[in-house]
């Protein structure tokens, strides 16, 4: 299904028919369908909403570079458009960033019942000396590569260098979404974690390299009413790598019985 919000065409779908609502906020650059198994874990009890953020999946791209607060503002408008006044929020990776922003605000136009953060982003790690040196080298090279005469004389060399910079998510993003991504990854949200008052379940892969398990332990320590469930042998998409274990954790948390 599609809905227009603030001039943006937004893709979404709803499964389940429970009296309570849960909304899944996706990870960076994913499609809402990636989270079908998450929805299926609880949609016999909950009405579950999946959607694509602007610039993700089939939804229109932002017309300007949005930071995380802008995505949080959009989500408030999305909830209003669907007439949702209370919901449980489930966020993976970038979606977790948006939830942290929303839950720490003094007021939002809907009520958050409880929260599930799956391999959530939000913690910016301290950079090592080696990483700092690498950043300095990158910035120096970037200045050289952006010189007009260098681009004119060595276009293939410049293009090859640019194609190898940044993460896979960054390289695959459009110029506009790259700007959004840079704004997100450079903002540390740990100071907001103590402001989250909702009951919060953290689900994490112990082999996650994008948002390491140390982030989960920090969140568990800093979010007042939180608990951590670790999926052994899984990475950043832990819910896809151990689907049955993930499903049973979710069903236990939402008091639904075994998912066997």
XYZ file of C-alpha atoms in Angstrom:
260
model
C 0.000 0.000 0.000
C 0.972 3.620 -0.430
C 0.170 6.786 1.455
C 1.152 10.401 0.783
C 2.741 12.230 3.711
C 4.023 15.802 3.346
C 4.220 15.328 -0.420
C 6.152 12.053 -0.190
C 4.817 8.768 -1.533
C 5.405 6.218 1.255
C 5.190 2.418 0.955
C 3.742 0.489 3.890
C 1.823 -2.642 4.794
C -0.139 -3.914 7.769
C -0.481 -7.519 8.901
C -2.311 -9.012 11.857
C -5.531 -7.803 13.391
C -4.829 -7.463 17.102
C -6.175 -4.643 19.214
C -2.643 -3.425 19.964
C -0.275 -1.982 17.342
C 3.440 -2.513 16.756
C 5.458 -0.550 14.186
C 8.766 -1.733 12.703
C 11.372 0.938 11.929
C 13.883 -0.424 9.423
C 17.656 -0.438 9.154
C 19.531 1.792 6.737
C 18.872 1.122 3.061
C 16.667 -1.924 3.591
C 13.256 -2.743 2.148
C 10.259 -3.198 4.441
C 9.999 -6.838 3.289
C 13.251 -7.660 5.104
C 11.238 -7.485 8.325
C 8.429 -9.881 7.391
C 9.750 -12.492 9.833
C 9.819 -9.904 12.625
C 6.186 -9.035 11.925
C 5.192 -12.694 11.640
C 6.622 -13.404 15.104
C 3.933 -11.301 16.779
C 1.174 -10.492 14.282
C -1.255 -13.023 15.693
C -1.459 -10.744 18.733
C -0.545 -7.356 17.236
C -1.513 -5.318 14.228
C 1.991 -4.831 12.794
C 2.895 -1.898 10.556
C 5.914 -2.074 8.247
C 6.959 0.875 6.084
C 9.816 2.336 4.074
C 11.389 5.542 5.351
C 11.823 8.280 2.715
C 14.785 7.246 0.591
C 14.477 3.570 1.550
C 12.789 0.770 -0.424
C 9.945 2.097 -2.562
C 9.383 5.419 -0.775
C 10.309 8.798 -2.249
C 13.709 10.236 -1.400
C 13.959 13.328 0.837
C 14.290 16.569 -1.084
C 16.997 17.762 1.308
C 19.548 16.062 3.567
C 17.643 14.830 6.642
C 19.246 14.195 10.005
C 17.832 11.675 12.492
C 15.540 14.294 14.042
C 13.999 14.973 10.628
C 13.263 11.255 10.239
C 11.760 11.246 13.740
C 9.562 14.207 12.779
C 8.460 12.355 9.644
C 7.588 9.294 11.735
C 5.335 11.397 13.958
C 3.479 12.560 10.823
C 3.300 8.958 9.577
C 1.707 7.813 12.839
C -0.777 10.701 12.704
C -1.683 9.864 9.090
C -2.464 6.265 10.050
C -4.384 7.364 13.134
C -2.123 5.476 15.553
C -2.223 6.928 19.073
C -0.279 4.201 20.884
C 2.190 1.579 19.684
C 5.102 -0.654 20.520
C 8.141 0.382 18.460
C 10.558 -2.198 17.042
C 13.725 -0.815 15.486
C 16.622 -2.428 13.656
C 19.925 -0.574 13.221
C 19.049 2.926 11.910
C 15.445 2.426 13.008
C 16.781 2.142 16.543
C 18.353 5.590 16.212
C 14.977 7.082 15.354
C 13.303 5.307 18.276
C 15.944 6.590 20.708
C 15.258 10.125 19.471
C 11.492 9.706 19.810
C 11.539 8.034 23.240
C 13.821 10.703 24.696
C 11.714 13.664 23.561
C 9.655 15.496 26.157
C 6.520 15.143 24.048
C 5.442 13.324 20.896
C 1.937 13.052 19.375
C 1.532 9.358 20.226
C 2.313 7.049 23.143
C 5.129 4.486 23.032
C 4.042 1.343 24.850
C 7.294 -0.644 24.839
C 10.437 -0.817 22.731
C 12.477 -3.535 21.000
C 15.910 -2.534 19.675
C 17.548 -5.073 17.343
C 21.273 -4.541 16.658
C 20.518 -0.854 17.086
C 22.706 2.014 15.975
C 23.207 5.100 18.116
C 26.608 4.739 19.766
C 29.581 6.416 18.092
C 32.759 4.595 19.192
C 35.883 6.395 20.317
C 38.326 6.437 17.413
C 41.673 4.697 17.817
C 44.944 6.439 16.938
C 45.127 4.345 13.751
C 41.600 5.353 12.762
C 42.407 9.017 13.361
C 45.492 8.721 11.129
C 43.388 7.048 8.428
C 40.836 9.884 8.568
C 43.599 12.494 8.243
C 45.013 10.656 5.199
C 41.545 10.402 3.673
C 40.854 14.126 4.103
C 44.227 15.027 2.581
C 43.650 12.732 -0.406
C 40.104 14.024 -0.836
C 41.411 17.587 -1.229
C 43.804 16.400 -3.931
C 41.197 14.296 -5.745
C 38.749 17.231 -5.784
C 41.208 19.532 -7.557
C 39.863 20.309 -11.023
C 43.114 19.628 -12.871
C 43.505 16.247 -11.144
C 39.970 15.249 -12.161
C 40.686 16.428 -15.724
C 44.031 14.654 -16.114
C 43.218 11.448 -14.220
C 39.430 10.924 -14.344
C 39.594 7.118 -14.122
C 41.979 7.227 -11.142
C 39.742 9.702 -9.284
C 36.588 7.694 -9.993
C 38.268 4.448 -8.845
C 39.410 6.085 -5.594
C 35.966 7.522 -4.883
C 34.272 4.180 -5.577
C 36.326 2.518 -2.846
C 35.642 5.042 -0.074
C 33.171 4.506 2.762
C 31.010 1.552 3.732
C 28.983 -0.542 1.291
C 25.838 1.309 2.451
C 27.532 4.620 1.702
C 28.811 3.537 -1.727
C 25.392 2.186 -2.719
C 23.506 5.309 -1.624
C 22.463 8.215 -3.839
C 24.213 11.569 -3.288
C 21.263 12.830 -1.202
C 21.100 9.696 0.955
C 24.866 9.827 1.483
C 24.388 13.235 3.070
C 21.644 11.825 5.310
C 23.858 8.912 6.287
C 26.808 11.123 7.225
C 24.550 13.170 9.500
C 23.369 9.972 11.206
C 26.630 8.124 11.782
C 28.393 11.146 13.258
C 25.757 11.752 15.956
C 26.247 9.937 19.264
C 22.964 9.302 21.073
C 24.235 7.755 24.294
C 23.339 10.858 26.328
C 19.685 10.253 25.401
C 19.537 6.653 26.631
C 18.778 7.440 30.326
C 15.736 9.432 29.170
C 14.048 6.308 27.756
C 11.396 5.315 30.303
C 9.664 2.514 28.388
C 10.327 -1.157 29.014
C 13.008 -1.997 26.433
C 14.191 -5.332 25.009
C 17.599 -5.389 23.310
C 18.241 -8.251 20.858
C 21.775 -8.532 19.502
C 24.126 -10.681 17.483
C 27.355 -11.353 19.355
C 29.327 -11.205 16.072
C 27.820 -7.909 14.917
C 30.587 -5.702 13.513
C 28.369 -2.781 12.429
C 26.944 -2.189 15.921
C 29.090 -4.372 18.220
C 27.828 -6.203 21.286
C 29.634 -3.613 23.422
C 27.006 -1.096 22.196
C 24.259 -3.412 23.437
C 25.855 -3.718 26.866
C 26.191 0.056 27.103
C 22.533 0.497 26.150
C 21.463 -2.107 28.697
C 23.404 -0.226 31.364
C 22.103 3.211 30.420
C 18.433 2.519 29.575
C 16.671 2.205 32.965
C 14.157 -0.592 32.212
C 16.028 -2.754 29.724
C 17.209 -6.312 29.211
C 19.534 -7.900 26.660
C 19.044 -11.130 24.692
C 22.096 -12.278 22.707
C 21.832 -14.451 19.585
C 25.047 -16.494 19.463
C 26.926 -16.713 16.198
C 24.962 -13.960 14.460
C 25.849 -10.579 13.010
C 24.037 -7.341 12.260
C 20.929 -9.089 10.886
C 20.635 -11.432 13.853
C 16.882 -11.875 13.386
C 17.459 -13.396 9.921
C 20.373 -15.607 10.948
C 18.635 -17.282 13.917
C 14.945 -16.828 12.983
C 13.448 -19.454 15.309
C 15.436 -18.320 18.356
C 14.552 -14.715 17.548
C 10.874 -15.602 17.177
C 10.789 -17.390 20.523
C 12.483 -14.462 22.272
C 9.906 -12.088 20.810
C 6.978 -14.320 21.695
C 8.246 -14.756 25.236
C 8.691 -11.002 25.649
C 5.206 -10.312 24.323
C 3.774 -13.210 26.391
C 2.580 -15.224 23.413
C 3.912 -18.692 24.212
C 6.267 -20.823 22.122
C 6.732 -20.191 18.405
C 7.686 -23.780 17.566
